[in-house]
Amino acid sequence: MLYEALEAQRALEAEVERHVQAQRDLDNLYDSIFQGFTPGFPEEDTKENELNSALQAYHGARVQFECESSAVQILSQAQHRMTSALHAIENALDHSRMDMFGGSFVSDMMERNELHKCEMDVSQAQMLVIQAQRMSPTVGNLPPVKIAQGSLMSDVLFDNIFTDAAFHDKIKDSRLELQRCARVLDQQLNAARGRQQELGLTVRGKTQVLDTARAELQEARQSIFETVA
């Protein structure tokens, strides 16, 4: 049963390919005869111009759609990096709390490590947004984010609850900036997805116009060919 189904599918695919090739051969034949200005057949020239215009409009819409789709993909990567940054700064705050209440030098090291990871993730997200803007100039900028950075030397020389608490507040300020930046990025991604969807509809519309123009041109050429043949 499965073998018969596969054989039927192969036969159908072969028939479709023969039809496509026959249509391609017919188009090539008509192009060789009617390509360009054809004196005496103004209706064919009109249909050919309509096809060229439809083809140009389709390609323009397709390029815009592909660019916006690339922007969506890049912004999605930026969002992933921003999520990682938010996770890192929460970890940094956890280590900072431990440091305030008697944590060891290890807590300081872990805190700084998470802040460094956060800063790297934010930097990568910002670079990805710049790449997305090259694909779609409509993509806006992200607000600036300053990730708190301390000094391990200061932690050794001036480590006390007051300095730890002050630095903890700086990390919290960085988290607020980061959260605001993440919200803006989410908005940019949602907007890009909306544009992508609209452009997809535009491409489908241009495709229908193109198919109609191609069919009308072929019909006009076939009519002329049958008349003069």
C-alpha atoms as a PDB file:
ATOM      1  CA  MET A   1       0.000   0.000   0.000  1.00  0.00           C
ATOM      2  CA  LEU A   2       2.792   2.401   0.947  1.00  0.00           C
ATOM      3  CA  TYR A   3       4.746   1.456  -2.186  1.00  0.00           C
ATOM      4  CA  GLU A   4       1.733   2.195  -4.390  1.00  0.00           C
ATOM      5  CA  ALA A   5       1.199   5.557  -2.687  1.00  0.00           C
ATOM      6  CA  LEU A   6       4.841   6.508  -3.211  1.00  0.00           C
ATOM      7  CA  GLU A   7       4.668   5.482  -6.856  1.00  0.00           C
ATOM      8  CA  ALA A   8       1.530   7.566  -7.349  1.00  0.00           C
ATOM      9  CA  GLN A   9       3.225  10.536  -5.707  1.00  0.00           C
ATOM     10  CA  ARG A  10       6.285  10.189  -7.951  1.00  0.00           C
ATOM     11  CA  ALA A  11       4.068   9.982 -11.032  1.00  0.00           C
ATOM     12  CA  LEU A  12       2.179  13.102  -9.965  1.00  0.00           C
ATOM     13  CA  GLU A  13       5.402  15.006  -9.298  1.00  0.00           C
ATOM     14  CA  ALA A  14       6.753  13.967 -12.701  1.00  0.00           C
ATOM     15  CA  GLU A  15       3.552  15.159 -14.376  1.00  0.00           C
ATOM     16  CA  VAL A  16       3.732  18.497 -12.575  1.00  0.00           C
ATOM     17  CA  GLU A  17       7.368  18.898 -13.627  1.00  0.00           C
ATOM     18  CA  ARG A  18       6.473  18.143 -17.260  1.00  0.00           C
ATOM     19  CA  HIS A  19       3.724  20.743 -17.116  1.00  0.00           C
ATOM     20  CA  VAL A  20       6.049  23.339 -15.592  1.00  0.00           C
ATOM     21  CA  GLN A  21       8.725  22.619 -18.199  1.00  0.00           C
ATOM     22  CA  ALA A  22       6.194  22.832 -21.031  1.00  0.00           C
ATOM     23  CA  GLN A  23       5.000  26.189 -19.716  1.00  0.00           C
ATOM     24  CA  ARG A  24       8.600  27.364 -19.430  1.00  0.00           C
ATOM     25  CA  ASP A  25       9.320  26.296 -23.011  1.00  0.00           C
ATOM     26  CA  LEU A  26       6.206  28.100 -24.220  1.00  0.00           C
ATOM     27  CA  ASP A  27       7.202  31.277 -22.379  1.00  0.00           C
ATOM     28  CA  ASN A  28      10.681  31.102 -23.915  1.00  0.00           C
ATOM     29  CA  LEU A  29       9.182  30.673 -27.368  1.00  0.00           C
ATOM     30  CA  TYR A  30       6.905  33.673 -26.939  1.00  0.00           C
ATOM     31  CA  ASP A  31       9.771  35.741 -25.513  1.00  0.00           C
ATOM     32  CA  SER A  32      11.953  34.961 -28.517  1.00  0.00           C
ATOM     33  CA  ILE A  33       9.192  36.166 -30.825  1.00  0.00           C
ATOM     34  CA  PHE A  34       7.614  39.068 -28.968  1.00  0.00           C
ATOM     35  CA  GLN A  35      10.350  40.359 -26.634  1.00  0.00           C
ATOM     36  CA  GLY A  36      10.609  44.156 -26.777  1.00  0.00           C
ATOM     37  CA  PHE A  37       8.699  46.537 -29.021  1.00  0.00           C
ATOM     38  CA  THR A  38       6.534  44.729 -31.573  1.00  0.00           C
ATOM     39  CA  PRO A  39       5.194  47.035 -34.320  1.00  0.00           C
ATOM     40  CA  GLY A  40       1.703  46.123 -35.366  1.00  0.00           C
ATOM     41  CA  PHE A  41       0.765  44.564 -32.031  1.00  0.00           C
ATOM     42  CA  PRO A  42       0.308  47.446 -29.576  1.00  0.00           C
ATOM     43  CA  GLU A  43      -1.879  45.348 -27.281  1.00  0.00           C
ATOM     44  CA  GLU A  44       1.038  42.956 -26.749  1.00  0.00           C
ATOM     45  CA  ASP A  45       3.379  45.838 -25.925  1.00  0.00           C
ATOM     46  CA  THR A  46       0.847  47.165 -23.421  1.00  0.00           C
ATOM     47  CA  LYS A  47       0.572  43.802 -21.682  1.00  0.00           C
ATOM     48  CA  GLU A  48       4.348  43.401 -21.683  1.00  0.00           C
ATOM     49  CA  ASN A  49       4.778  46.811 -20.049  1.00  0.00           C
ATOM     50  CA  GLU A  50       2.163  45.901 -17.465  1.00  0.00           C
ATOM     51  CA  LEU A  51       4.047  42.698 -16.706  1.00  0.00           C
ATOM     52  CA  ASN A  52       7.348  44.540 -16.344  1.00  0.00           C
ATOM     53  CA  SER A  53       5.746  47.040 -13.967  1.00  0.00           C
ATOM     54  CA  ALA A  54       4.157  44.243 -11.949  1.00  0.00           C
ATOM     55  CA  LEU A  55       7.463  42.381 -11.821  1.00  0.00           C
ATOM     56  CA  GLN A  56       9.310  45.473 -10.628  1.00  0.00           C
ATOM     57  CA  ALA A  57       6.688  46.125  -7.944  1.00  0.00           C
ATOM     58  CA  TYR A  58       6.877  42.499  -6.815  1.00  0.00           C
ATOM     59  CA  HIS A  59      10.660  42.552  -6.534  1.00  0.00           C
ATOM     60  CA  GLY A  60      10.551  45.815  -4.576  1.00  0.00           C
ATOM     61  CA  ALA A  61       8.012  44.424  -2.118  1.00  0.00           C
ATOM     62  CA  ARG A  62       9.932  41.165  -1.842  1.00  0.00           C
ATOM     63  CA  VAL A  63      13.171  42.957  -0.988  1.00  0.00           C
ATOM     64  CA  GLN A  64      11.418  44.981   1.715  1.00  0.00           C
ATOM     65  CA  PHE A  65       9.863  41.835   3.151  1.00  0.00           C
ATOM     66  CA  GLU A  66      13.174  39.969   3.209  1.00  0.00           C
ATOM     67  CA  CYS A  67      14.936  42.915   4.873  1.00  0.00           C
ATOM     68  CA  GLU A  68      12.240  43.240   7.523  1.00  0.00           C
ATOM     69  CA  SER A  69      12.321  39.485   8.108  1.00  0.00           C
ATOM     70  CA  SER A  70      16.074  39.698   8.656  1.00  0.00           C
ATOM     71  CA  ALA A  71      15.524  42.563  11.098  1.00  0.00           C
ATOM     72  CA  VAL A  72      13.012  40.464  13.043  1.00  0.00           C
ATOM     73  CA  GLN A  73      15.474  37.591  13.247  1.00  0.00           C
ATOM     74  CA  ILE A  74      18.300  39.850  14.422  1.00  0.00           C
ATOM     75  CA  LEU A  75      16.105  41.624  16.974  1.00  0.00           C
ATOM     76  CA  SER A  76      15.035  38.240  18.317  1.00  0.00           C
ATOM     77  CA  GLN A  77      18.696  37.444  18.904  1.00  0.00           C
ATOM     78  CA  ALA A  78      19.110  40.812  20.625  1.00  0.00           C
ATOM     79  CA  GLN A  79      16.134  40.032  22.840  1.00  0.00           C
ATOM     80  CA  HIS A  80      17.759  36.742  23.822  1.00  0.00           C
ATOM     81  CA  ARG A  81      20.932  38.576  24.825  1.00  0.00           C
ATOM     82  CA  MET A  82      18.899  41.122  26.785  1.00  0.00           C
ATOM     83  CA  THR A  83      17.129  38.334  28.659  1.00  0.00           C
ATOM     84  CA  SER A  84      20.521  36.888  29.515  1.00  0.00           C
ATOM     85  CA  ALA A  85      21.652  40.317  30.760  1.00  0.00           C
ATOM     86  CA  LEU A  86      18.593  40.624  33.000  1.00  0.00           C
ATOM     87  CA  HIS A  87      19.294  37.197  34.439  1.00  0.00           C
ATOM     88  CA  ALA A  88      22.933  38.125  35.071  1.00  0.00           C
ATOM     89  CA  ILE A  89      22.102  41.340  36.905  1.00  0.00           C
ATOM     90  CA  GLU A  90      19.647  39.494  39.144  1.00  0.00           C
ATOM     91  CA  ASN A  91      22.429  37.058  39.989  1.00  0.00           C
ATOM     92  CA  ALA A  92      24.717  40.003  40.710  1.00  0.00           C
ATOM     93  CA  LEU A  93      22.144  41.425  43.121  1.00  0.00           C
ATOM     94  CA  ASP A  94      21.894  38.063  44.886  1.00  0.00           C
ATOM     95  CA  HIS A  95      25.661  37.952  45.378  1.00  0.00           C
ATOM     96  CA  SER A  96      25.621  41.595  46.466  1.00  0.00           C
ATOM     97  CA  ARG A  97      23.071  40.825  49.191  1.00  0.00           C
ATOM     98  CA  MET A  98      25.242  37.985  50.431  1.00  0.00           C
ATOM     99  CA  ASP A  99      28.229  40.335  50.446  1.00  0.00           C
ATOM    100  CA  MET A 100      26.376  42.913  52.559  1.00  0.00           C
ATOM    101  CA  PHE A 101      25.532  40.345  55.201  1.00  0.00           C
ATOM    102  CA  GLY A 102      28.938  38.870  55.770  1.00  0.00           C
ATOM    103  CA  GLY A 103      29.757  37.370  52.409  1.00  0.00           C
ATOM    104  CA  SER A 104      33.315  36.462  51.591  1.00  0.00           C
ATOM    105  CA  PHE A 105      35.663  37.682  48.879  1.00  0.00           C
ATOM    106  CA  VAL A 106      34.143  34.935  46.735  1.00  0.00           C
ATOM    107  CA  SER A 107      30.827  36.809  46.810  1.00  0.00           C
ATOM    108  CA  ASP A 108      32.598  39.889  45.467  1.00  0.00           C
ATOM    109  CA  MET A 109      34.171  37.837  42.703  1.00  0.00           C
ATOM    110  CA  MET A 110      30.850  36.262  41.729  1.00  0.00           C
ATOM    111  CA  GLU A 111      29.133  39.645  41.817  1.00  0.00           C
ATOM    112  CA  ARG A 112      31.716  41.203  39.492  1.00  0.00           C
ATOM    113  CA  ASN A 113      31.610  38.195  37.194  1.00  0.00           C
ATOM    114  CA  GLU A 114      27.838  38.474  36.766  1.00  0.00           C
ATOM    115  CA  LEU A 115      28.084  42.217  36.143  1.00  0.00           C
ATOM    116  CA  HIS A 116      30.711  41.601  33.485  1.00  0.00           C
ATOM    117  CA  LYS A 117      28.473  39.012  31.824  1.00  0.00           C
ATOM    118  CA  CYS A 118      25.598  41.476  31.963  1.00  0.00           C
ATOM    119  CA  GLU A 119      27.663  44.220  30.360  1.00  0.00           C
ATOM    120  CA  MET A 120      28.806  41.893  27.575  1.00  0.00           C
ATOM    121  CA  ASP A 121      25.240  40.774  26.879  1.00  0.00           C
ATOM    122  CA  VAL A 122      24.013  44.372  26.714  1.00  0.00           C
ATOM    123  CA  SER A 123      26.840  45.298  24.357  1.00  0.00           C
ATOM    124  CA  GLN A 124      26.004  42.387  22.067  1.00  0.00           C
ATOM    125  CA  ALA A 125      22.306  43.301  22.118  1.00  0.00           C
ATOM    126  CA  GLN A 126      23.130  46.880  21.149  1.00  0.00           C
ATOM    127  CA  MET A 127      25.344  45.727  18.279  1.00  0.00           C
ATOM    128  CA  LEU A 128      22.601  43.414  17.052  1.00  0.00           C
ATOM    129  CA  VAL A 129      20.131  46.298  17.054  1.00  0.00           C
ATOM    130  CA  ILE A 130      22.552  48.297  14.902  1.00  0.00           C
ATOM    131  CA  GLN A 131      22.660  45.360  12.476  1.00  0.00           C
ATOM    132  CA  ALA A 132      18.856  45.251  12.443  1.00  0.00           C
ATOM    133  CA  GLN A 133      18.757  48.967  11.631  1.00  0.00           C
ATOM    134  CA  ARG A 134      20.854  48.291   8.540  1.00  0.00           C
ATOM    135  CA  MET A 135      18.174  45.862   7.392  1.00  0.00           C
ATOM    136  CA  SER A 136      15.271  48.100   8.402  1.00  0.00           C
ATOM    137  CA  PRO A 137      15.944  51.804   9.081  1.00  0.00           C
ATOM    138  CA  THR A 138      12.596  51.963  10.899  1.00  0.00           C
ATOM    139  CA  VAL A 139      14.133  50.120  13.860  1.00  0.00           C
ATOM    140  CA  GLY A 140      14.792  52.639  16.619  1.00  0.00           C
ATOM    141  CA  ASN A 141      17.710  53.056  18.998  1.00  0.00           C
ATOM    142  CA  LEU A 142      17.926  51.515  22.439  1.00  0.00           C
ATOM    143  CA  PRO A 143      18.226  53.797  25.467  1.00  0.00           C
ATOM    144  CA  PRO A 144      21.678  53.892  27.077  1.00  0.00           C
ATOM    145  CA  VAL A 145      22.461  51.428  29.833  1.00  0.00           C
ATOM    146  CA  LYS A 146      25.302  51.841  32.312  1.00  0.00           C
ATOM    147  CA  ILE A 147      26.155  48.691  34.213  1.00  0.00           C
ATOM    148  CA  ALA A 148      27.668  49.333  37.630  1.00  0.00           C
ATOM    149  CA  GLN A 149      31.316  48.390  37.852  1.00  0.00           C
ATOM    150  CA  GLY A 150      33.308  48.180  41.055  1.00  0.00           C
ATOM    151  CA  SER A 151      36.903  47.494  41.926  1.00  0.00           C
ATOM    152  CA  LEU A 152      38.153  44.307  43.495  1.00  0.00           C
ATOM    153  CA  MET A 153      40.993  46.301  45.044  1.00  0.00           C
ATOM    154  CA  SER A 154      38.482  48.597  46.743  1.00  0.00           C
ATOM    155  CA  ASP A 155      36.604  45.552  47.982  1.00  0.00           C
ATOM    156  CA  VAL A 156      39.767  44.333  49.657  1.00  0.00           C
ATOM    157  CA  LEU A 157      40.805  47.672  51.170  1.00  0.00           C
ATOM    158  CA  PHE A 158      37.427  49.230  52.002  1.00  0.00           C
ATOM    159  CA  ASP A 159      35.093  46.277  52.386  1.00  0.00           C
ATOM    160  CA  ASN A 160      32.310  47.133  54.838  1.00  0.00           C
ATOM    161  CA  ILE A 161      28.535  47.091  54.934  1.00  0.00           C
ATOM    162  CA  PHE A 162      28.284  50.764  53.947  1.00  0.00           C
ATOM    163  CA  THR A 163      30.335  50.457  50.770  1.00  0.00           C
ATOM    164  CA  ASP A 164      28.596  47.171  49.976  1.00  0.00           C
ATOM    165  CA  ALA A 165      25.169  48.781  50.418  1.00  0.00           C
ATOM    166  CA  ALA A 166      26.135  51.759  48.258  1.00  0.00           C
ATOM    167  CA  PHE A 167      27.310  49.491  45.470  1.00  0.00           C
ATOM    168  CA  HIS A 168      24.169  47.375  45.850  1.00  0.00           C
ATOM    169  CA  ASP A 169      22.117  50.509  45.145  1.00  0.00           C
ATOM    170  CA  LYS A 170      24.196  51.178  42.032  1.00  0.00           C
ATOM    171  CA  ILE A 171      23.417  47.688  40.761  1.00  0.00           C
ATOM    172  CA  LYS A 172      19.716  48.290  41.393  1.00  0.00           C
ATOM    173  CA  ASP A 173      19.939  51.513  39.369  1.00  0.00           C
ATOM    174  CA  SER A 174      21.572  49.556  36.564  1.00  0.00           C
ATOM    175  CA  ARG A 175      18.760  47.029  36.718  1.00  0.00           C
ATOM    176  CA  LEU A 176      16.184  49.789  36.251  1.00  0.00           C
ATOM    177  CA  GLU A 177      18.028  51.090  33.182  1.00  0.00           C
ATOM    178  CA  LEU A 178      18.343  47.567  31.848  1.00  0.00           C
ATOM    179  CA  GLN A 179      14.654  46.823  32.355  1.00  0.00           C
ATOM    180  CA  ARG A 180      13.711  50.034  30.550  1.00  0.00           C
ATOM    181  CA  CYS A 181      16.032  49.114  27.689  1.00  0.00           C
ATOM    182  CA  ALA A 182      14.544  45.611  27.516  1.00  0.00           C
ATOM    183  CA  ARG A 183      11.028  47.059  27.251  1.00  0.00           C
ATOM    184  CA  VAL A 184      12.095  49.299  24.374  1.00  0.00           C
ATOM    185  CA  LEU A 185      13.678  46.323  22.626  1.00  0.00           C
ATOM    186  CA  ASP A 186      10.477  44.317  23.054  1.00  0.00           C
ATOM    187  CA  GLN A 187       8.529  47.187  21.497  1.00  0.00           C
ATOM    188  CA  GLN A 188      10.951  47.383  18.573  1.00  0.00           C
ATOM    189  CA  LEU A 189      10.681  43.650  17.969  1.00  0.00           C
ATOM    190  CA  ASN A 190       6.879  43.689  18.101  1.00  0.00           C
ATOM    191  CA  ALA A 191       6.794  46.640  15.699  1.00  0.00           C
ATOM    192  CA  ALA A 192       9.149  44.862  13.301  1.00  0.00           C
ATOM    193  CA  ARG A 193       6.979  41.748  13.405  1.00  0.00           C
ATOM    194  CA  GLY A 194       3.967  43.897  12.576  1.00  0.00           C
ATOM    195  CA  ARG A 195       5.764  45.428   9.596  1.00  0.00           C
ATOM    196  CA  GLN A 196       6.875  41.977   8.497  1.00  0.00           C
ATOM    197  CA  GLN A 197       3.285  40.751   8.542  1.00  0.00           C
ATOM    198  CA  GLU A 198       2.041  43.760   6.578  1.00  0.00           C
ATOM    199  CA  LEU A 199       4.808  43.388   4.014  1.00  0.00           C
ATOM    200  CA  GLY A 200       3.987  39.701   3.688  1.00  0.00           C
ATOM    201  CA  LEU A 201       0.433  40.642   2.759  1.00  0.00           C
ATOM    202  CA  THR A 202       1.783  43.194   0.297  1.00  0.00           C
ATOM    203  CA  VAL A 203       3.994  40.559  -1.330  1.00  0.00           C
ATOM    204  CA  ARG A 204       1.036  38.218  -1.693  1.00  0.00           C
ATOM    205  CA  GLY A 205      -0.954  41.001  -3.325  1.00  0.00           C
ATOM    206  CA  LYS A 206       1.899  41.847  -5.697  1.00  0.00           C
ATOM    207  CA  THR A 207       2.245  38.158  -6.520  1.00  0.00           C
ATOM    208  CA  GLN A 208      -1.396  37.964  -7.547  1.00  0.00           C
ATOM    209  CA  VAL A 209      -1.024  41.061  -9.727  1.00  0.00           C
ATOM    210  CA  LEU A 210       2.114  39.578 -11.275  1.00  0.00           C
ATOM    211  CA  ASP A 211       0.428  36.251 -11.999  1.00  0.00           C
ATOM    212  CA  THR A 212      -2.505  38.045 -13.613  1.00  0.00           C
ATOM    213  CA  ALA A 213      -0.220  40.222 -15.741  1.00  0.00           C
ATOM    214  CA  ARG A 214       1.799  37.191 -16.836  1.00  0.00           C
ATOM    215  CA  ALA A 215      -1.350  35.263 -17.761  1.00  0.00           C
ATOM    216  CA  GLU A 216      -2.787  38.201 -19.704  1.00  0.00           C
ATOM    217  CA  LEU A 217       0.459  38.680 -21.612  1.00  0.00           C
ATOM    218  CA  GLN A 218       0.612  35.014 -22.501  1.00  0.00           C
ATOM    219  CA  GLU A 219      -3.016  35.099 -23.602  1.00  0.00           C
ATOM    220  CA  ALA A 220      -2.358  38.139 -25.802  1.00  0.00           C
ATOM    221  CA  ARG A 221       0.719  36.519 -27.336  1.00  0.00           C
ATOM    222  CA  GLN A 222      -1.084  33.251 -27.907  1.00  0.00           C
ATOM    223  CA  SER A 223      -3.904  35.072 -29.662  1.00  0.00           C
ATOM    224  CA  ILE A 224      -1.456  36.914 -31.925  1.00  0.00           C
ATOM    225  CA  PHE A 225       0.553  33.750 -32.561  1.00  0.00           C
ATOM    226  CA  GLU A 226      -2.559  31.833 -33.594  1.00  0.00           C
ATOM    227  CA  THR A 227      -3.652  34.702 -35.846  1.00  0.00           C
ATOM    228  CA  VAL A 228      -0.398  35.049 -37.779  1.00  0.00           C
ATOM    229  CA  ALA A 229       0.622  31.390 -37.749  1.00  0.00           C
END
